mmCIF file of C-alpha atoms in Angstrom:
data_model
loop_
_atom_site.group_PDB
_atom_site.id
_atom_site.type_symbol
_atom_site.label_atom_id
_atom_site.label_comp_id
_atom_site.label_asym_id
_atom_site.label_seq_id
_atom_site.Cartn_x
_atom_site.Cartn_y
_atom_site.Cartn_z
ATOM 1 C CA MET W 15 20.012 4.474 -4.162
ATOM 2 C CA HIS W 16 16.222 6.044 -4.914
ATOM 3 C CA ALA W 17 14.529 2.964 -3.857
ATOM 4 C CA ALA W 18 11.302 4.286 -3.175
ATOM 5 C CA THR W 19 11.614 6.681 -6.163
ATOM 6 C CA ILE W 20 11.361 5.316 -10.137
ATOM 7 C CA ALA W 21 10.931 6.882 -13.645
ATOM 8 C CA CYS W 22 8.069 6.172 -15.845
ATOM 9 C CA HIS W 23 10.250 3.729 -18.905
ATOM 10 C CA GLU W 24 8.204 5.694 -21.241
ATOM 11 C CA CYS W 25 7.660 9.702 -20.341
ATOM 12 C CA ASP W 26 10.571 9.708 -17.562
ATOM 13 C CA LEU W 27 7.747 11.535 -14.853
ATOM 14 C CA LEU W 28 9.850 10.456 -11.866
ATOM 15 C CA GLN W 29 6.898 8.870 -8.992
ATOM 16 C CA ARG W 30 6.752 7.217 -5.604
ATOM 17 C CA THR W 31 6.317 3.455 -5.445
ATOM 18 C CA VAL W 32 3.398 1.888 -3.322
ATOM 19 C CA PRO W 33 3.005 -1.399 -1.910
ATOM 20 C CA LEU W 34 0.349 -2.794 -3.932
ATOM 21 C CA PRO W 35 -1.909 -6.021 -3.667
ATOM 22 C CA ARG W 36 -0.941 -8.930 -5.506
ATOM 23 C CA GLY W 37 -1.874 -9.340 -9.177
ATOM 24 C CA GLY W 38 -2.065 -5.479 -8.805
ATOM 25 C CA VAL W 39 -0.101 -3.052 -11.596
ATOM 26 C CA ALA W 40 1.075 0.523 -11.010
ATOM 27 C CA ARG W 41 0.256 2.508 -14.188
ATOM 28 C CA CYS W 42 2.103 6.088 -14.720
ATOM 29 C CA ALA W 43 0.270 9.305 -13.333
ATOM 30 C CA ARG W 44 1.300 11.007 -16.882
ATOM 31 C CA CYS W 45 1.220 8.529 -19.794
ATOM 32 C CA GLY W 46 -0.314 5.507 -18.195
ATOM 33 C CA ALA W 47 2.134 2.858 -19.117
ATOM 34 C CA VAL W 48 2.926 0.270 -16.631
ATOM 35 C CA LEU W 49 5.358 0.776 -13.841
ATOM 36 C CA TYR W 50 5.306 -2.137 -12.404
ATOM 37 C CA ARG W 51 3.081 -5.113 -10.921
ATOM 38 C CA GLN W 52 3.154 -7.399 -8.119
ATOM 39 C CA GLY W 53 3.200 -10.850 -9.249
ATOM 40 C CA ASP W 54 0.394 -12.574 -8.354
ATOM 41 C CA THR W 55 2.591 -15.135 -7.617
ATOM 42 C CA GLY W 56 6.422 -15.456 -5.983
ATOM 43 C CA LEU W 57 9.344 -16.448 -7.292
ATOM 44 C CA ASP W 58 8.438 -19.849 -6.201
ATOM 45 C CA GLN W 59 5.545 -20.405 -8.786
ATOM 46 C CA VAL W 60 7.749 -18.325 -11.585
ATOM 47 C CA LEU W 61 10.182 -21.241 -10.893
ATOM 48 C CA ALA W 62 7.827 -23.871 -11.046
ATOM 49 C CA LEU W 63 6.278 -22.742 -14.338
ATOM 50 C CA THR W 64 9.752 -22.780 -15.817
ATOM 51 C CA LEU W 65 10.594 -25.835 -15.019
ATOM 52 C CA ALA W 66 7.090 -27.241 -16.098
ATOM 53 C CA GLY W 67 8.036 -25.469 -19.183
ATOM 54 C CA LEU W 68 11.434 -27.010 -19.741
ATOM 55 C CA ILE W 69 10.006 -30.355 -19.855
ATOM 56 C CA LEU W 70 6.973 -29.464 -22.439
ATOM 57 C CA PHE W 71 9.547 -27.654 -24.309
ATOM 58 C CA VAL W 72 11.457 -31.153 -24.710
ATOM 59 C CA LEU W 73 8.087 -32.960 -25.118
ATOM 60 C CA ALA W 74 7.238 -29.965 -27.661
ATOM 61 C CA ASN W 75 10.244 -31.055 -29.623
ATOM 62 C CA ALA W 76 10.321 -35.046 -29.087
ATOM 63 C CA PHE W 77 7.249 -35.714 -31.525
ATOM 64 C CA PRO W 78 5.829 -34.401 -35.090
ATOM 65 C CA LEU W 79 3.467 -31.734 -34.163
ATOM 66 C CA LEU W 80 1.839 -32.874 -37.401
ATOM 67 C CA THR W 81 1.363 -35.026 -39.732
ATOM 68 C CA MET W 82 -0.034 -35.253 -43.587
ATOM 69 C CA ARG W 83 -1.327 -37.860 -45.148
ATOM 70 C CA ILE W 84 -2.321 -38.694 -48.619
ATOM 71 C CA ASP W 85 -3.329 -42.320 -49.370
ATOM 72 C CA THR W 86 -0.228 -44.376 -47.968
ATOM 73 C CA ASN W 87 2.169 -41.279 -47.721
ATOM 74 C CA VAL W 88 3.313 -39.797 -44.626
ATOM 75 C CA GLN W 89 5.041 -37.007 -43.778
ATOM 76 C CA PRO W 90 5.444 -35.797 -40.547
ATOM 77 C CA ALA W 91 6.767 -32.201 -39.693
ATOM 78 C CA THR W 92 8.283 -30.943 -36.292
ATOM 79 C CA LEU W 93 9.091 -27.611 -34.819
ATOM 80 C CA LEU W 94 12.538 -27.786 -36.182
ATOM 81 C CA SER W 95 12.447 -29.463 -39.129
ATOM 82 C CA GLY W 96 10.287 -26.563 -41.598
ATOM 83 C CA ALA W 97 13.371 -24.844 -40.488
ATOM 84 C CA LEU W 98 16.089 -27.386 -42.028
ATOM 85 C CA ARG W 99 14.059 -27.439 -44.903
ATOM 86 C CA LEU W 100 14.333 -24.014 -45.707
ATOM 87 C CA ALA W 101 18.015 -24.316 -44.744
ATOM 88 C CA ASP W 102 18.203 -26.864 -47.472
ATOM 89 C CA GLN W 103 16.132 -24.371 -50.107
ATOM 90 C CA GLY W 104 19.351 -21.809 -49.671
ATOM 91 C CA MET W 105 16.914 -20.004 -47.185
ATOM 92 C CA ALA W 106 19.174 -19.727 -44.227
ATOM 93 C CA GLY W 107 18.289 -16.746 -43.106
ATOM 94 C CA LEU W 108 15.081 -17.454 -42.616
ATOM 95 C CA ALA W 109 15.857 -20.633 -41.211
ATOM 96 C CA ALA W 110 17.610 -18.818 -38.694
ATOM 97 C CA LEU W 111 14.537 -16.162 -37.744
ATOM 98 C CA VAL W 112 11.926 -19.149 -37.523
ATOM 99 C CA VAL W 113 14.782 -20.999 -34.998
ATOM 100 C CA LEU W 114 15.079 -17.625 -33.220
ATOM 101 C CA THR W 115 11.406 -17.216 -32.755
ATOM 102 C CA SER W 116 10.181 -20.095 -32.255
ATOM 103 C CA ALA W 117 12.133 -22.250 -30.530
ATOM 104 C CA ALA W 118 16.024 -20.872 -29.170
ATOM 105 C CA ALA W 119 14.756 -17.666 -27.281
ATOM 106 C CA PRO W 120 11.716 -19.407 -25.589
ATOM 107 C CA LEU W 121 14.363 -22.208 -24.842
ATOM 108 C CA LEU W 122 17.350 -19.494 -23.483
ATOM 109 C CA LYS W 123 14.533 -17.779 -21.681
ATOM 110 C CA LEU W 124 13.706 -21.055 -19.799
ATOM 111 C CA LEU W 125 16.816 -21.864 -19.341
ATOM 112 C CA LEU W 126 17.720 -18.754 -17.505
ATOM 113 C CA LEU W 127 15.603 -18.441 -15.674
ATOM 114 C CA GLY W 128 16.302 -21.897 -14.498
ATOM 115 C CA TYR W 129 19.882 -20.753 -13.425
ATOM 116 C CA LEU W 130 18.354 -17.640 -12.019
ATOM 117 C CA LEU W 131 15.744 -18.919 -10.079
ATOM 118 C CA VAL W 132 17.126 -22.203 -8.794
ATOM 119 C CA PRO W 133 19.713 -20.466 -7.146
ATOM 120 C CA LEU W 134 17.690 -17.645 -5.280
ATOM 121 C CA ARG W 135 15.561 -19.936 -4.097
ATOM 122 C CA LEU W 136 18.624 -21.925 -2.099
ATOM 123 C CA GLY W 137 20.076 -18.285 -0.945
ATOM 124 C CA TRP W 138 22.569 -17.750 -3.279
ATOM 125 C CA ARG W 139 23.911 -16.193 -6.277
ATOM 126 C CA ALA W 140 24.573 -17.508 -9.617
ATOM 127 C CA PRO W 141 27.562 -15.794 -11.577
ATOM 128 C CA PHE W 142 27.028 -13.694 -14.072
ATOM 129 C CA ALA W 143 22.869 -13.563 -12.843
ATOM 130 C CA ALA W 144 22.090 -10.036 -13.188
ATOM 131 C CA ARG W 145 24.114 -10.521 -17.009
ATOM 132 C CA ALA W 146 21.571 -13.624 -17.431
ATOM 133 C CA PHE W 147 18.401 -11.552 -16.617
ATOM 134 C CA ARG W 148 18.786 -8.624 -18.494
ATOM 135 C CA VAL W 149 18.912 -11.354 -21.666
ATOM 136 C CA VAL W 150 16.103 -12.931 -20.535
ATOM 137 C CA LEU W 151 14.437 -9.154 -20.364
ATOM 138 C CA ALA W 152 16.124 -8.664 -24.120
ATOM 139 C CA LEU W 153 14.678 -11.878 -25.372
ATOM 140 C CA GLN W 154 11.032 -11.429 -24.448
ATOM 141 C CA PRO W 155 10.072 -9.789 -27.720
ATOM 142 C CA TRP W 156 11.818 -12.365 -29.415
ATOM 143 C CA ALA W 157 9.908 -15.640 -27.934
ATOM 144 C CA MET W 158 6.225 -15.794 -30.183
ATOM 145 C CA MET W 159 5.351 -19.525 -30.333
ATOM 146 C CA GLU W 160 2.002 -17.702 -29.444
ATOM 147 C CA VAL W 161 2.127 -16.993 -33.088
ATOM 148 C CA PHE W 162 4.115 -19.851 -34.475
ATOM 149 C CA LEU W 163 1.027 -21.217 -32.623
ATOM 150 C CA LEU W 164 -1.660 -19.483 -35.240
ATOM 151 C CA GLY W 165 1.031 -20.227 -37.967
ATOM 152 C CA LEU W 166 0.036 -23.506 -37.436
ATOM 153 C CA LEU W 167 -4.016 -23.233 -37.316
ATOM 154 C CA VAL W 168 -3.994 -21.832 -40.841
ATOM 155 C CA ALA W 169 -1.332 -24.393 -42.496
ATOM 156 C CA MET W 170 -4.038 -26.925 -41.191
ATOM 157 C CA VAL W 171 -6.762 -24.993 -43.002
ATOM 158 C CA LYS W 172 -4.816 -24.643 -45.731
ATOM 159 C CA LEU W 173 -4.212 -28.353 -45.553
ATOM 160 C CA SER W 174 -6.847 -29.783 -45.279
ATOM 161 C CA SER W 175 -9.383 -30.165 -48.551
ATOM 162 C CA MET W 176 -5.762 -31.184 -49.907
ATOM 163 C CA ALA W 177 -4.551 -34.265 -47.309
ATOM 164 C CA GLU W 178 -5.487 -35.880 -44.010
ATOM 165 C CA ILE W 179 -3.811 -33.781 -41.296
ATOM 166 C CA ILE W 180 -3.227 -36.286 -38.128
ATOM 167 C CA VAL W 181 -3.013 -34.025 -34.841
ATOM 168 C CA GLY W 182 0.632 -34.893 -32.719
ATOM 169 C CA THR W 183 1.110 -35.083 -29.204
ATOM 170 C CA ALA W 184 3.852 -32.553 -29.557
ATOM 171 C CA LEU W 185 0.972 -29.970 -30.654
ATOM 172 C CA TYR W 186 -0.561 -30.476 -27.388
ATOM 173 C CA ALA W 187 2.951 -30.083 -25.719
ATOM 174 C CA PHE W 188 3.199 -27.195 -27.625
ATOM 175 C CA GLY W 189 -0.360 -25.924 -26.616
ATOM 176 C CA PHE W 190 0.401 -25.972 -22.796
ATOM 177 C CA LEU W 191 3.914 -24.214 -23.460
ATOM 178 C CA VAL W 192 2.140 -21.300 -24.648
ATOM 179 C CA LEU W 193 0.142 -21.258 -21.615
ATOM 180 C CA VAL W 194 3.273 -21.729 -19.584
ATOM 181 C CA LEU W 195 5.212 -19.045 -20.832
ATOM 182 C CA ALA W 196 2.101 -16.500 -21.153
ATOM 183 C CA GLY W 197 2.197 -17.507 -17.504
ATOM 184 C CA ILE W 198 5.559 -16.362 -16.613
ATOM 185 C CA THR W 199 5.582 -12.969 -18.269
ATOM 186 C CA ALA W 200 1.946 -12.614 -16.284
ATOM 187 C CA SER W 201 3.304 -13.400 -13.150
ATOM 188 C CA LEU W 202 7.445 -12.741 -13.003
ATOM 189 C CA ASP W 203 7.573 -9.591 -11.261
ATOM 190 C CA PRO W 204 11.231 -8.265 -12.866
ATOM 191 C CA ARG W 205 11.659 -5.698 -9.897
ATOM 192 C CA ALA W 206 11.018 -9.223 -7.465
ATOM 193 C CA VAL W 207 14.327 -10.376 -8.953
ATOM 194 C CA TRP W 208 16.570 -7.230 -9.214
ATOM 195 C CA ASP W 209 15.622 -6.563 -5.747
ATOM 196 C CA ARG W 210 16.977 -10.117 -4.753
ATOM 197 C CA LEU W 211 20.192 -10.108 -7.092
ATOM 198 C CA GLY W 212 20.599 -6.516 -5.496
ATOM 199 C CA VAL W 213 22.932 -3.747 -6.486
ATOM 200 C CA ARG W 214 26.933 -4.870 -7.034
ATOM 201 C CA MET D 22 2.021 19.050 -16.989
ATOM 202 C CA ASP D 23 4.938 21.493 -18.102
ATOM 203 C CA ALA D 24 6.240 21.252 -15.040
ATOM 204 C CA ALA D 25 6.275 17.754 -14.529
ATOM 205 C CA LEU D 26 9.484 16.710 -12.451
ATOM 206 C CA THR D 27 11.209 13.658 -14.898
ATOM 207 C CA ALA D 28 14.047 11.800 -13.939
ATOM 208 C CA ALA D 29 16.121 14.105 -17.003
ATOM 209 C CA ARG D 30 15.297 17.354 -15.024
ATOM 210 C CA ALA D 31 15.938 15.764 -11.642
ATOM 211 C CA GLY D 32 19.672 15.052 -13.237
ATOM 212 C CA LEU D 33 19.092 11.630 -12.837
ATOM 213 C CA VAL D 34 19.213 8.537 -14.961
ATOM 214 C CA SER D 35 16.133 5.901 -15.427
ATOM 215 C CA CYS D 36 18.144 2.390 -16.592
ATOM 216 C CA HIS D 37 17.468 1.560 -19.912
ATOM 217 C CA SER D 38 17.532 -2.489 -18.734
ATOM 218 C CA CYS D 39 16.348 -3.055 -14.986
ATOM 219 C CA HIS D 40 14.586 0.873 -13.897
ATOM 220 C CA LEU D 41 17.039 1.627 -11.790
ATOM 221 C CA LEU D 42 17.064 5.550 -10.917
ATOM 222 C CA VAL D 43 20.947 6.461 -10.717
ATOM 223 C CA ARG D 44 22.598 9.311 -10.153
ATOM 224 C CA PRO D 45 24.947 10.182 -13.557
ATOM 225 C CA PRO D 46 28.713 9.717 -12.464
ATOM 226 C CA ALA D 47 30.220 13.248 -12.283
ATOM 227 C CA GLY D 48 32.860 14.477 -15.742
ATOM 228 C CA GLY D 49 29.754 15.832 -18.016
ATOM 229 C CA ALA D 50 29.213 13.971 -21.511
ATOM 230 C CA GLU D 51 32.144 11.617 -21.302
ATOM 231 C CA ALA D 52 31.896 9.800 -18.096
ATOM 232 C CA MET D 53 28.527 9.629 -19.501
ATOM 233 C CA GLU D 54 29.200 7.485 -22.457
ATOM 234 C CA HIS D 55 30.979 5.293 -20.408
ATOM 235 C CA ALA D 56 28.522 4.562 -17.352
ATOM 236 C CA ALA D 57 26.944 1.542 -16.546
ATOM 237 C CA CYS D 58 24.084 0.687 -14.440
ATOM 238 C CA PRO D 59 25.329 -0.108 -10.792
ATOM 239 C CA ARG D 60 22.315 -3.416 -10.834
ATOM 240 C CA CYS D 61 22.125 -4.633 -14.122
ATOM 241 C CA GLY D 62 25.934 -3.519 -15.934
ATOM 242 C CA ALA D 63 23.848 -2.005 -18.389
ATOM 243 C CA ALA D 64 25.158 1.211 -20.760
ATOM 244 C CA LEU D 65 23.498 4.297 -19.267
ATOM 245 C CA HIS D 66 21.884 6.925 -21.157
ATOM 246 C CA SER D 67 19.372 9.191 -20.016
ATOM 247 C CA ARG D 68 17.797 8.210 -23.684
ATOM 248 C CA LYS D 69 17.835 6.051 -25.931
ATOM 249 C CA PRO D 70 20.906 7.271 -28.289
ATOM 250 C CA ASP D 71 20.223 8.737 -32.014
ATOM 251 C CA SER D 72 16.926 7.548 -31.553
ATOM 252 C CA LEU D 73 15.025 9.445 -34.232
ATOM 253 C CA GLY D 74 17.805 8.507 -36.993
ATOM 254 C CA ARG D 75 18.109 5.064 -36.020
ATOM 255 C CA THR D 76 14.015 4.405 -36.082
ATOM 256 C CA TRP D 77 13.919 6.238 -39.410
ATOM 257 C CA ALA D 78 16.751 4.225 -40.853
ATOM 258 C CA TYR D 79 15.236 1.079 -40.188
ATOM 259 C CA LEU D 80 11.289 2.289 -41.282
ATOM 260 C CA ILE D 81 12.960 3.624 -44.735
ATOM 261 C CA THR D 82 14.432 0.025 -45.222
ATOM 262 C CA ALA D 83 10.944 -1.084 -43.920
ATOM 263 C CA MET D 84 9.130 0.702 -46.552
ATOM 264 C CA ILE D 85 11.230 -0.055 -49.475
ATOM 265 C CA PHE D 86 11.238 -3.966 -48.523
ATOM 266 C CA TYR D 87 7.540 -4.011 -48.117
ATOM 267 C CA VAL D 88 7.012 -3.480 -51.740
ATOM 268 C CA PRO D 89 8.896 -7.096 -52.899
ATOM 269 C CA ALA D 90 7.389 -8.672 -49.793
ATOM 270 C CA MET D 91 3.793 -7.956 -50.870
ATOM 271 C CA ALA D 92 4.196 -7.978 -54.885
ATOM 272 C CA LEU D 93 6.844 -11.471 -54.817
ATOM 273 C CA PRO D 94 5.163 -14.850 -54.392
ATOM 274 C CA ILE D 95 6.208 -16.333 -51.116
ATOM 275 C CA MET D 96 6.013 -19.925 -51.895
ATOM 276 C CA THR D 97 5.009 -22.318 -54.350
ATOM 277 C CA THR D 98 2.823 -25.571 -54.621
ATOM 278 C CA THR D 99 3.692 -27.626 -56.682
ATOM 279 C CA THR D 100 0.946 -31.120 -57.217
ATOM 280 C CA THR D 101 0.933 -33.993 -59.625
ATOM 281 C CA PHE D 102 -2.554 -33.154 -61.115
ATOM 282 C CA GLY D 103 -2.852 -29.274 -60.401
ATOM 283 C CA GLY D 104 0.351 -27.773 -61.726
ATOM 284 C CA ALA D 105 2.458 -25.278 -59.867
ATOM 285 C CA ARG D 106 1.078 -22.517 -58.156
ATOM 286 C CA LYS D 107 2.838 -19.645 -56.918
ATOM 287 C CA ASP D 108 1.149 -17.326 -53.249
ATOM 288 C CA THR D 109 1.530 -13.935 -52.565
ATOM 289 C CA VAL D 110 0.724 -13.270 -49.013
ATOM 290 C CA LEU D 111 -2.435 -11.739 -50.557
ATOM 291 C CA SER D 112 -2.917 -14.649 -52.898
ATOM 292 C CA GLY D 113 -3.121 -16.859 -49.619
ATOM 293 C CA VAL D 114 -5.633 -14.421 -47.645
ATOM 294 C CA TYR D 115 -7.874 -14.810 -51.007
ATOM 295 C CA TYR D 116 -7.542 -18.685 -50.488
ATOM 296 C CA LEU D 117 -8.945 -18.832 -46.757
ATOM 297 C CA LEU D 118 -11.137 -16.458 -47.916
ATOM 298 C CA THR D 119 -12.759 -18.737 -50.668
ATOM 299 C CA THR D 120 -12.439 -21.618 -48.434
ATOM 300 C CA GLY D 121 -14.981 -20.487 -46.233
ATOM 301 C CA MET D 122 -12.878 -19.469 -43.088
ATOM 302 C CA TRP D 123 -13.397 -15.647 -43.635
ATOM 303 C CA PRO D 124 -12.357 -15.349 -39.421
ATOM 304 C CA LEU D 125 -8.887 -17.010 -40.026
ATOM 305 C CA ALA D 126 -8.378 -14.964 -43.224
ATOM 306 C CA ALA D 127 -9.147 -11.993 -41.282
ATOM 307 C CA ILE D 128 -6.900 -12.878 -38.692
ATOM 308 C CA VAL D 129 -4.022 -13.261 -41.055
ATOM 309 C CA PHE D 130 -4.931 -10.057 -43.272
ATOM 310 C CA PHE D 131 -4.855 -7.829 -40.412
ATOM 311 C CA ALA D 132 -1.415 -9.679 -39.154
ATOM 312 C CA SER D 133 -0.028 -9.429 -42.339
ATOM 313 C CA VAL D 134 -0.868 -6.611 -44.729
ATOM 314 C CA VAL D 135 -2.877 -4.049 -41.661
ATOM 315 C CA VAL D 136 -0.286 -4.731 -38.909
ATOM 316 C CA PRO D 137 3.049 -3.622 -40.953
ATOM 317 C CA VAL D 138 1.536 -0.578 -42.453
ATOM 318 C CA LEU D 139 -0.078 0.754 -39.346
ATOM 319 C CA LYS D 140 3.001 0.257 -37.842
ATOM 320 C CA ILE D 141 4.914 2.160 -40.336
ATOM 321 C CA VAL D 142 2.966 4.794 -40.523
ATOM 322 C CA ILE D 143 2.295 5.513 -36.617
ATOM 323 C CA LEU D 144 6.155 5.202 -36.514
ATOM 324 C CA VAL D 145 6.793 8.012 -38.639
ATOM 325 C CA LEU D 146 3.904 10.035 -37.224
ATOM 326 C CA LEU D 147 5.273 9.767 -33.595
ATOM 327 C CA LEU D 148 9.034 10.445 -35.543
ATOM 328 C CA VAL D 149 8.093 13.584 -37.439
ATOM 329 C CA THR D 150 5.708 15.011 -34.062
ATOM 330 C CA SER D 151 8.426 14.409 -31.715
ATOM 331 C CA ARG D 152 10.570 16.125 -33.484
ATOM 332 C CA GLN D 153 8.273 19.314 -33.300
ATOM 333 C CA GLY D 154 8.176 18.835 -29.578
ATOM 334 C CA GLY D 155 4.706 19.888 -29.275
ATOM 335 C CA ASP D 156 2.332 18.860 -26.572
ATOM 336 C CA TRP D 157 -0.204 17.936 -29.405
ATOM 337 C CA ARG D 158 -2.307 14.736 -27.851
ATOM 338 C CA ARG D 159 0.691 12.875 -26.119
ATOM 339 C CA LEU D 160 -1.159 10.391 -24.668
ATOM 340 C CA ASP D 161 -2.686 9.377 -27.620
ATOM 341 C CA ARG D 162 0.411 9.120 -29.228
ATOM 342 C CA ALA D 163 1.747 7.525 -25.889
ATOM 343 C CA ARG D 164 -1.209 4.919 -26.737
ATOM 344 C CA LEU D 165 -0.250 4.670 -30.281
ATOM 345 C CA TYR D 166 3.454 4.028 -29.303
ATOM 346 C CA ARG D 167 2.296 0.796 -26.949
ATOM 347 C CA LEU D 168 -0.379 -0.305 -29.491
ATOM 348 C CA THR D 169 2.356 -1.029 -32.243
ATOM 349 C CA GLU D 170 4.700 -2.448 -29.808
ATOM 350 C CA ALA D 171 1.896 -4.939 -28.845
ATOM 351 C CA VAL D 172 0.946 -6.237 -32.238
ATOM 352 C CA GLY D 173 4.068 -6.182 -34.275
ATOM 353 C CA ARG D 174 4.582 -9.740 -33.291
ATOM 354 C CA TRP D 175 1.765 -11.391 -34.660
ATOM 355 C CA SER D 176 2.887 -10.355 -39.028
ATOM 356 C CA MET D 177 5.140 -13.174 -38.084
ATOM 357 C CA VAL D 178 2.649 -15.681 -38.833
ATOM 358 C CA ASP D 179 3.332 -15.489 -42.921
ATOM 359 C CA VAL D 180 6.301 -16.412 -42.068
ATOM 360 C CA TYR D 181 5.225 -19.553 -39.795
ATOM 361 C CA VAL D 182 2.562 -20.892 -42.092
ATOM 362 C CA VAL D 183 5.043 -20.991 -44.911
ATOM 363 C CA THR D 184 7.595 -22.853 -42.890
ATOM 364 C CA ILE D 185 4.702 -25.380 -41.479
ATOM 365 C CA LEU D 186 4.056 -25.968 -45.273
ATOM 366 C CA VAL D 187 7.230 -26.368 -46.864
ATOM 367 C CA ALA D 188 7.891 -29.033 -43.712
ATOM 368 C CA LEU D 189 4.408 -30.795 -44.306
ATOM 369 C CA VAL D 190 4.115 -30.562 -47.870
ATOM 370 C CA ARG D 191 7.040 -32.984 -49.200
ATOM 371 C CA LEU D 192 5.688 -35.973 -51.064
ATOM 372 C CA GLN D 193 8.299 -35.313 -53.880
ATOM 373 C CA ALA D 194 5.262 -37.876 -56.027
ATOM 374 C CA LEU D 195 2.631 -35.568 -55.248
ATOM 375 C CA ALA D 196 3.078 -32.212 -53.620
ATOM 376 C CA ILE D 197 5.464 -29.978 -52.863
ATOM 377 C CA VAL D 198 6.125 -26.624 -50.800
ATOM 378 C CA GLU D 199 8.987 -24.357 -51.623
ATOM 379 C CA ALA D 200 9.590 -20.637 -50.077
ATOM 380 C CA GLU D 201 10.225 -17.976 -52.374
ATOM 381 C CA GLN D 202 11.804 -14.401 -52.162
ATOM 382 C CA GLY D 203 9.076 -12.677 -51.091
ATOM 383 C CA ALA D 204 9.168 -14.888 -47.912
ATOM 384 C CA VAL D 205 12.053 -13.943 -46.763
ATOM 385 C CA PHE D 206 11.619 -9.874 -47.772
ATOM 386 C CA PHE D 207 8.008 -9.942 -45.309
ATOM 387 C CA ALA D 208 10.482 -11.611 -42.168
ATOM 388 C CA ALA D 209 12.678 -8.309 -43.315
ATOM 389 C CA VAL D 210 10.009 -6.377 -42.711
ATOM 390 C CA VAL D 211 8.996 -7.613 -39.560
ATOM 391 C CA VAL D 212 12.282 -7.765 -37.829
ATOM 392 C CA LEU D 213 12.794 -3.956 -39.006
ATOM 393 C CA THR D 214 9.616 -2.667 -38.006
ATOM 394 C CA MET D 215 10.436 -4.580 -34.722
ATOM 395 C CA PHE D 216 13.796 -2.892 -34.449
ATOM 396 C CA ALA D 217 12.716 0.690 -35.362
ATOM 397 C CA ALA D 218 9.809 0.495 -32.635
ATOM 398 C CA ARG D 219 11.917 -0.169 -30.166
ATOM 399 C CA SER D 220 14.937 2.333 -31.072
ATOM 400 C CA PHE D 221 12.356 4.954 -30.850
ATOM 401 C CA ASP D 222 12.314 6.284 -27.193
ATOM 402 C CA PRO D 223 8.840 7.239 -26.068
ATOM 403 C CA ARG D 224 10.318 9.623 -23.880
ATOM 404 C CA LEU D 225 11.125 11.799 -26.517
ATOM 405 C CA ILE D 226 7.129 12.575 -26.964
ATOM 406 C CA TRP D 227 7.131 14.010 -23.785
ATOM 407 C CA ASP D 228 10.237 15.806 -23.739
ATOM 408 C CA GLN D 229 9.839 19.571 -23.709
ATOM 409 C CA ARG D 230 12.318 21.424 -25.884
ATOM 410 C CA SER D 231 14.513 22.856 -23.281
ATOM 411 C CA ASP D 232 14.777 18.791 -21.666
ATOM 412 C CA ALA D 233 18.176 17.097 -22.297
ATOM 413 C CA THR D 234 17.900 15.878 -25.735
ATOM 414 C CA PRO D 235 18.939 12.438 -26.417
#
């Protein structure tokens, strides 16, 4: 294949690849799109972040994010209880979208990355590895945990005049999880993974 | 600029999924239809198939859904003393504004109102100019495309706000929040504009009339 030449994925211009320093970004000479980046960490660090992310995901789901209190009435909310309530109210489609974007897509991304990277670290290739990585890349736009965090902030402000809002343990785990996911996006160089997976 | 050597002109195909540069199989259009990337297994296309038609279809549906998304209430808040109150996207923004949280009001207004409209307008502009195939402000058009991809996700914030309020405010005797149809249309607009942005092929901005069409 043409290992040293790539086409810009946004304008199709053929360009020669050059080695980059850590954290460096190669941009298309014509349209300015990011051609590729050299992860500022290796795949080992991505693997470490992935495992940390999985632990945080469990914590973020196991405890209430927020709890509302009016007098003696207490109502906690977890990541998934909102979606369950939407489904109860006959809005299954909306509930499915919320579950997909705030929980399922990020979880699947973390699980598949772990499935890929643990075997690569041990020097072998997981079955269907290329397909799994394609799914990871396709899930990227649908994982919107950082947007959910903004939604939590807005909801807290909206309720602050009406009730007492107690911040739960899971909210901190959720905040760190958003940072970890951003770290994975920033440090993962898809080319490095494809190179390791090789051409069938 | 006109002599720019693209993968299409060199007779190569760049994989949509893993960006591997592949020489397409001999046998013309029919062989190409069944071709898969040798590295990641994704279907190979020189350009996204029916890019303009698909993007138009998603966009027109999004424009139609945008009307009920803004006009219908997205949630109802019922309290023992205050009665029932229906909120639209805009009245939610107004509420944040009047409770003294103007930065948050600005963020929600931008994410829920400005971003979807801007996305639809930009994509229509890109569709019209790409059909003509001219070289008018190509770099700016490429930047606009990247902008729509980057900001689109933030429109989901109001859907999440409704979800969280529905989960939290369910003290039967005191207060309860229920989602309304407007939220469904609003979520549909967000998803449709995301699909529209993804089905548009930015290479069409740069293709010359003589280049291979999708």
